[in-house]
């Protein structure tokens, strides 16, 4: 009975303590909710729900009136959204690469990353476009869907070969240009689009390998044909050169023989006459110069001398 009386006596004090504690908690919550920290690399948008006024603030503490003023932050530093097949590298878990159709109706999966941001001047446009949504929500919805849609539309105008080789750079530029137009409408700026690895279905992979092997064989055959033709032309040129060289040599030798014959005929005759001269001068009467040796006389003299010897 005494204990009941004590509880009744202490009830007002306990009630007062509860009210005080509630007030303290309320005040702490009010103070805590009266400011938001804008992290480095972001810009804050302060929105007044009653007046509809917007203003942007830089990094640091952004003060607001609880339940009246809303503050949201958006990136002015570059931010990258990645969609890849390897789960450990992308913005989402699992195979998050994009399914791209080709104009032939085939499909490949493509890794892609998009780097983008907003600016201090365009942050208010982002806030209005998405009604103050958080950046993570915007990325999971608008940014993701826009990347997929733009990429698929661009790829659908190209063939499989163009997508993975010949015009891959053109595809990347087209995606970047189209994505810039769509995201700029909402207050974002696209800095860069990068296409990563292309992942082909097994059947297409085998077909491409067979095609590449056939092309390599054709190129090798063409190279071998050109090599043989080059060798044949070289041999013909070598034979023609040898024939021309022989003809030139023959003509040169004939000309040399002719000149030698013309220049040495008289000298050769004199040399032979001297070789056969016995050293005796012919005997003549009368004056005058001593005539040159007569071959016929020398020949007759030799014959006479031979007869006398016998």
mmCIF file of N, CA, C and O in Angstrom, residues 81-100 107-113 144 168 194-202 205:
data_model
loop_
_atom_site.group_PDB
_atom_site.id
_atom_site.type_symbol
_atom_site.label_atom_id
_atom_site.label_comp_id
_atom_site.label_asym_id
_atom_site.label_seq_id
_atom_site.Cartn_x
_atom_site.Cartn_y
_atom_site.Cartn_z
ATOM 1 N N UNK A 81 29.419 6.076 -64.870
ATOM 2 C CA UNK A 81 28.487 4.953 -64.739
ATOM 3 C C UNK A 81 28.965 3.857 -65.683
ATOM 4 O O UNK A 81 29.127 4.089 -66.887
ATOM 5 N N UNK A 82 29.195 2.653 -65.139
ATOM 6 C CA UNK A 82 29.806 1.567 -65.895
ATOM 7 C C UNK A 82 28.857 0.382 -65.995
ATOM 8 O O UNK A 82 28.254 -0.025 -65.001
ATOM 9 N N UNK A 83 28.771 -0.174 -67.201
ATOM 10 C CA UNK A 83 27.949 -1.368 -67.440
ATOM 11 C C UNK A 83 28.828 -2.390 -68.153
ATOM 12 O O UNK A 83 29.149 -2.230 -69.337
ATOM 13 N N UNK A 84 29.247 -3.422 -67.421
ATOM 14 C CA UNK A 84 30.176 -4.403 -67.969
ATOM 15 C C UNK A 84 29.717 -5.817 -67.620
ATOM 16 O O UNK A 84 28.860 -6.019 -66.762
ATOM 17 N N UNK A 85 30.338 -6.788 -68.284
ATOM 18 C CA UNK A 85 29.983 -8.182 -68.054
ATOM 19 C C UNK A 85 30.542 -8.692 -66.735
ATOM 20 O O UNK A 85 29.908 -9.479 -66.038
ATOM 21 N N UNK A 86 31.747 -8.230 -66.379
ATOM 22 C CA UNK A 86 32.369 -8.693 -65.137
ATOM 23 C C UNK A 86 31.732 -7.970 -63.960
ATOM 24 O O UNK A 86 31.791 -6.754 -63.836
ATOM 25 N N UNK A 87 31.141 -8.737 -63.057
ATOM 26 C CA UNK A 87 30.317 -8.164 -61.990
ATOM 27 C C UNK A 87 31.125 -7.302 -61.025
ATOM 28 O O UNK A 87 30.584 -6.376 -60.420
ATOM 29 N N UNK A 88 32.405 -7.594 -60.858
ATOM 30 C CA UNK A 88 33.192 -6.862 -59.871
ATOM 31 C C UNK A 88 33.558 -5.460 -60.339
ATOM 32 O O UNK A 88 34.038 -4.642 -59.551
ATOM 33 N N UNK A 89 33.349 -5.144 -61.618
ATOM 34 C CA UNK A 89 33.814 -3.871 -62.152
ATOM 35 C C UNK A 89 32.693 -2.883 -62.444
ATOM 36 O O UNK A 89 32.947 -1.702 -62.631
ATOM 37 N N UNK A 90 31.471 -3.319 -62.534
ATOM 38 C CA UNK A 90 30.393 -2.438 -62.977
ATOM 39 C C UNK A 90 29.666 -1.748 -61.850
ATOM 40 O O UNK A 90 29.898 -1.990 -60.661
ATOM 41 N N UNK A 91 28.748 -0.865 -62.248
ATOM 42 C CA UNK A 91 27.919 -0.168 -61.271
ATOM 43 C C UNK A 91 26.822 -1.068 -60.716
ATOM 44 O O UNK A 91 26.219 -0.767 -59.693
ATOM 45 N N UNK A 92 26.526 -2.164 -61.401
ATOM 46 C CA UNK A 92 25.537 -3.145 -60.934
ATOM 47 C C UNK A 92 26.173 -4.525 -60.913
ATOM 48 O O UNK A 92 27.125 -4.802 -61.644
ATOM 49 N N UNK A 93 25.653 -5.396 -60.083
ATOM 50 C CA UNK A 93 26.203 -6.738 -59.949
ATOM 51 C C UNK A 93 25.739 -7.640 -61.100
ATOM 52 O O UNK A 93 24.711 -7.398 -61.723
ATOM 53 N N UNK A 94 26.502 -8.715 -61.357
ATOM 54 C CA UNK A 94 26.154 -9.657 -62.414
ATOM 55 C C UNK A 94 26.569 -9.142 -63.778
ATOM 56 O O UNK A 94 27.282 -8.141 -63.911
ATOM 57 N N UNK A 95 26.126 -9.841 -64.825
ATOM 58 C CA UNK A 95 26.416 -9.433 -66.201
ATOM 59 C C UNK A 95 25.553 -8.229 -66.535
ATOM 60 O O UNK A 95 24.356 -8.348 -66.802
ATOM 61 N N UNK A 96 26.165 -7.048 -66.523
ATOM 62 C CA UNK A 96 25.409 -5.815 -66.749
ATOM 63 C C UNK A 96 25.775 -5.165 -68.084
ATOM 64 O O UNK A 96 25.467 -3.994 -68.312
ATOM 65 N N UNK A 97 26.446 -5.911 -68.961
ATOM 66 C CA UNK A 97 26.762 -5.360 -70.281
ATOM 67 C C UNK A 97 25.477 -5.166 -71.083
ATOM 68 O O UNK A 97 24.457 -5.801 -70.819
ATOM 69 N N UNK A 98 25.543 -4.273 -72.077
ATOM 70 C CA UNK A 98 24.349 -3.925 -72.858
ATOM 71 C C UNK A 98 24.159 -4.916 -73.998
ATOM 72 O O UNK A 98 25.122 -5.288 -74.687
ATOM 73 N N UNK A 99 22.924 -5.316 -74.208
ATOM 74 C CA UNK A 99 22.584 -6.160 -75.357
ATOM 75 C C UNK A 99 22.372 -5.248 -76.567
ATOM 76 O O UNK A 99 21.437 -4.433 -76.587
ATOM 77 N N UNK A 100 23.255 -5.388 -77.574
ATOM 78 C CA UNK A 100 23.176 -4.537 -78.757
ATOM 79 C C UNK A 100 22.714 -5.347 -79.966
ATOM 80 O O UNK A 100 23.311 -6.376 -80.281
ATOM 81 N N UNK A 107 22.800 -10.319 -82.235
ATOM 82 C CA UNK A 107 22.961 -9.599 -80.976
ATOM 83 C C UNK A 107 24.337 -9.881 -80.387
ATOM 84 O O UNK A 107 24.840 -11.003 -80.456
ATOM 85 N N UNK A 108 24.923 -8.847 -79.805
ATOM 86 C CA UNK A 108 26.152 -9.006 -79.033
ATOM 87 C C UNK A 108 25.961 -8.271 -77.708
ATOM 88 O O UNK A 108 25.048 -7.456 -77.561
ATOM 89 N N UNK A 109 26.836 -8.564 -76.762
ATOM 90 C CA UNK A 109 26.821 -7.827 -75.504
ATOM 91 C C UNK A 109 28.060 -6.943 -75.469
ATOM 92 O O UNK A 109 29.147 -7.365 -75.837
ATOM 93 N N UNK A 110 27.846 -5.696 -75.019
ATOM 94 C CA UNK A 110 28.894 -4.688 -75.099
ATOM 95 C C UNK A 110 29.136 -4.022 -73.752
ATOM 96 O O UNK A 110 28.197 -3.575 -73.086
ATOM 97 N N UNK A 111 30.415 -3.965 -73.333
ATOM 98 C CA UNK A 111 30.784 -3.198 -72.142
ATOM 99 C C UNK A 111 30.833 -1.716 -72.497
ATOM 100 O O UNK A 111 31.296 -1.341 -73.582
ATOM 101 N N UNK A 112 30.375 -0.871 -71.583
ATOM 102 C CA UNK A 112 30.365 0.569 -71.840
ATOM 103 C C UNK A 112 30.500 1.328 -70.532
ATOM 104 O O UNK A 112 30.051 0.859 -69.481
ATOM 105 N N UNK A 113 31.132 2.484 -70.588
ATOM 106 C CA UNK A 113 31.184 3.376 -69.432
ATOM 107 C C UNK A 113 30.943 4.802 -69.914
ATOM 108 O O UNK A 113 31.400 5.188 -70.994
ATOM 109 N N UNK A 144 20.713 5.197 -66.627
ATOM 110 C CA UNK A 144 20.849 3.824 -67.107
ATOM 111 C C UNK A 144 19.983 3.579 -68.351
ATOM 112 O O UNK A 144 20.460 3.052 -69.352
ATOM 113 N N UNK A 168 33.941 0.754 -85.244
ATOM 114 C CA UNK A 168 33.741 0.779 -83.794
ATOM 115 C C UNK A 168 33.890 2.207 -83.249
ATOM 116 O O UNK A 168 33.125 2.641 -82.383
ATOM 117 N N UNK A 194 33.088 5.456 -73.404
ATOM 118 C CA UNK A 194 34.112 4.468 -73.743
ATOM 119 C C UNK A 194 33.469 3.105 -73.965
ATOM 120 O O UNK A 194 32.742 2.612 -73.089
ATOM 121 N N UNK A 195 33.731 2.512 -75.118
ATOM 122 C CA UNK A 195 33.278 1.148 -75.388
ATOM 123 C C UNK A 195 34.373 0.183 -74.981
ATOM 124 O O UNK A 195 35.517 0.301 -75.420
ATOM 125 N N UNK A 196 34.000 -0.765 -74.133
ATOM 126 C CA UNK A 196 34.963 -1.769 -73.704
ATOM 127 C C UNK A 196 34.915 -2.992 -74.595
ATOM 128 O O UNK A 196 34.774 -2.902 -75.815
ATOM 129 N N UNK A 197 34.995 -4.169 -73.971
ATOM 130 C CA UNK A 197 35.024 -5.421 -74.723
ATOM 131 C C UNK A 197 33.661 -5.736 -75.319
ATOM 132 O O UNK A 197 32.625 -5.402 -74.757
ATOM 133 N N UNK A 198 33.705 -6.389 -76.478
ATOM 134 C CA UNK A 198 32.486 -6.903 -77.114
ATOM 135 C C UNK A 198 32.430 -8.404 -76.869
ATOM 136 O O UNK A 198 33.422 -9.112 -77.081
ATOM 137 N N UNK A 199 31.274 -8.895 -76.435
ATOM 138 C CA UNK A 199 31.114 -10.312 -76.105
ATOM 139 C C UNK A 199 30.149 -10.942 -77.116
ATOM 140 O O UNK A 199 28.968 -10.602 -77.142
ATOM 141 N N UNK A 200 30.670 -11.869 -77.939
ATOM 142 C CA UNK A 200 29.883 -12.479 -79.001
ATOM 143 C C UNK A 200 29.346 -13.832 -78.567
ATOM 144 O O UNK A 200 30.013 -14.567 -77.820
ATOM 145 N N UNK A 201 28.158 -14.205 -79.047
ATOM 146 C CA UNK A 201 27.674 -15.576 -78.822
ATOM 147 C C UNK A 201 28.643 -16.584 -79.436
ATOM 148 O O UNK A 201 29.347 -16.282 -80.419
ATOM 149 N N UNK A 202 28.677 -17.781 -78.875
ATOM 150 C CA UNK A 202 29.646 -18.790 -79.321
ATOM 151 C C UNK A 202 29.523 -19.077 -80.815
ATOM 152 O O UNK A 202 30.531 -19.216 -81.518
ATOM 153 N N UNK A 205 31.013 -16.305 -82.757
ATOM 154 C CA UNK A 205 32.459 -16.333 -82.565
ATOM 155 C C UNK A 205 33.112 -17.357 -83.486
ATOM 156 O O UNK A 205 34.134 -17.073 -84.130
#
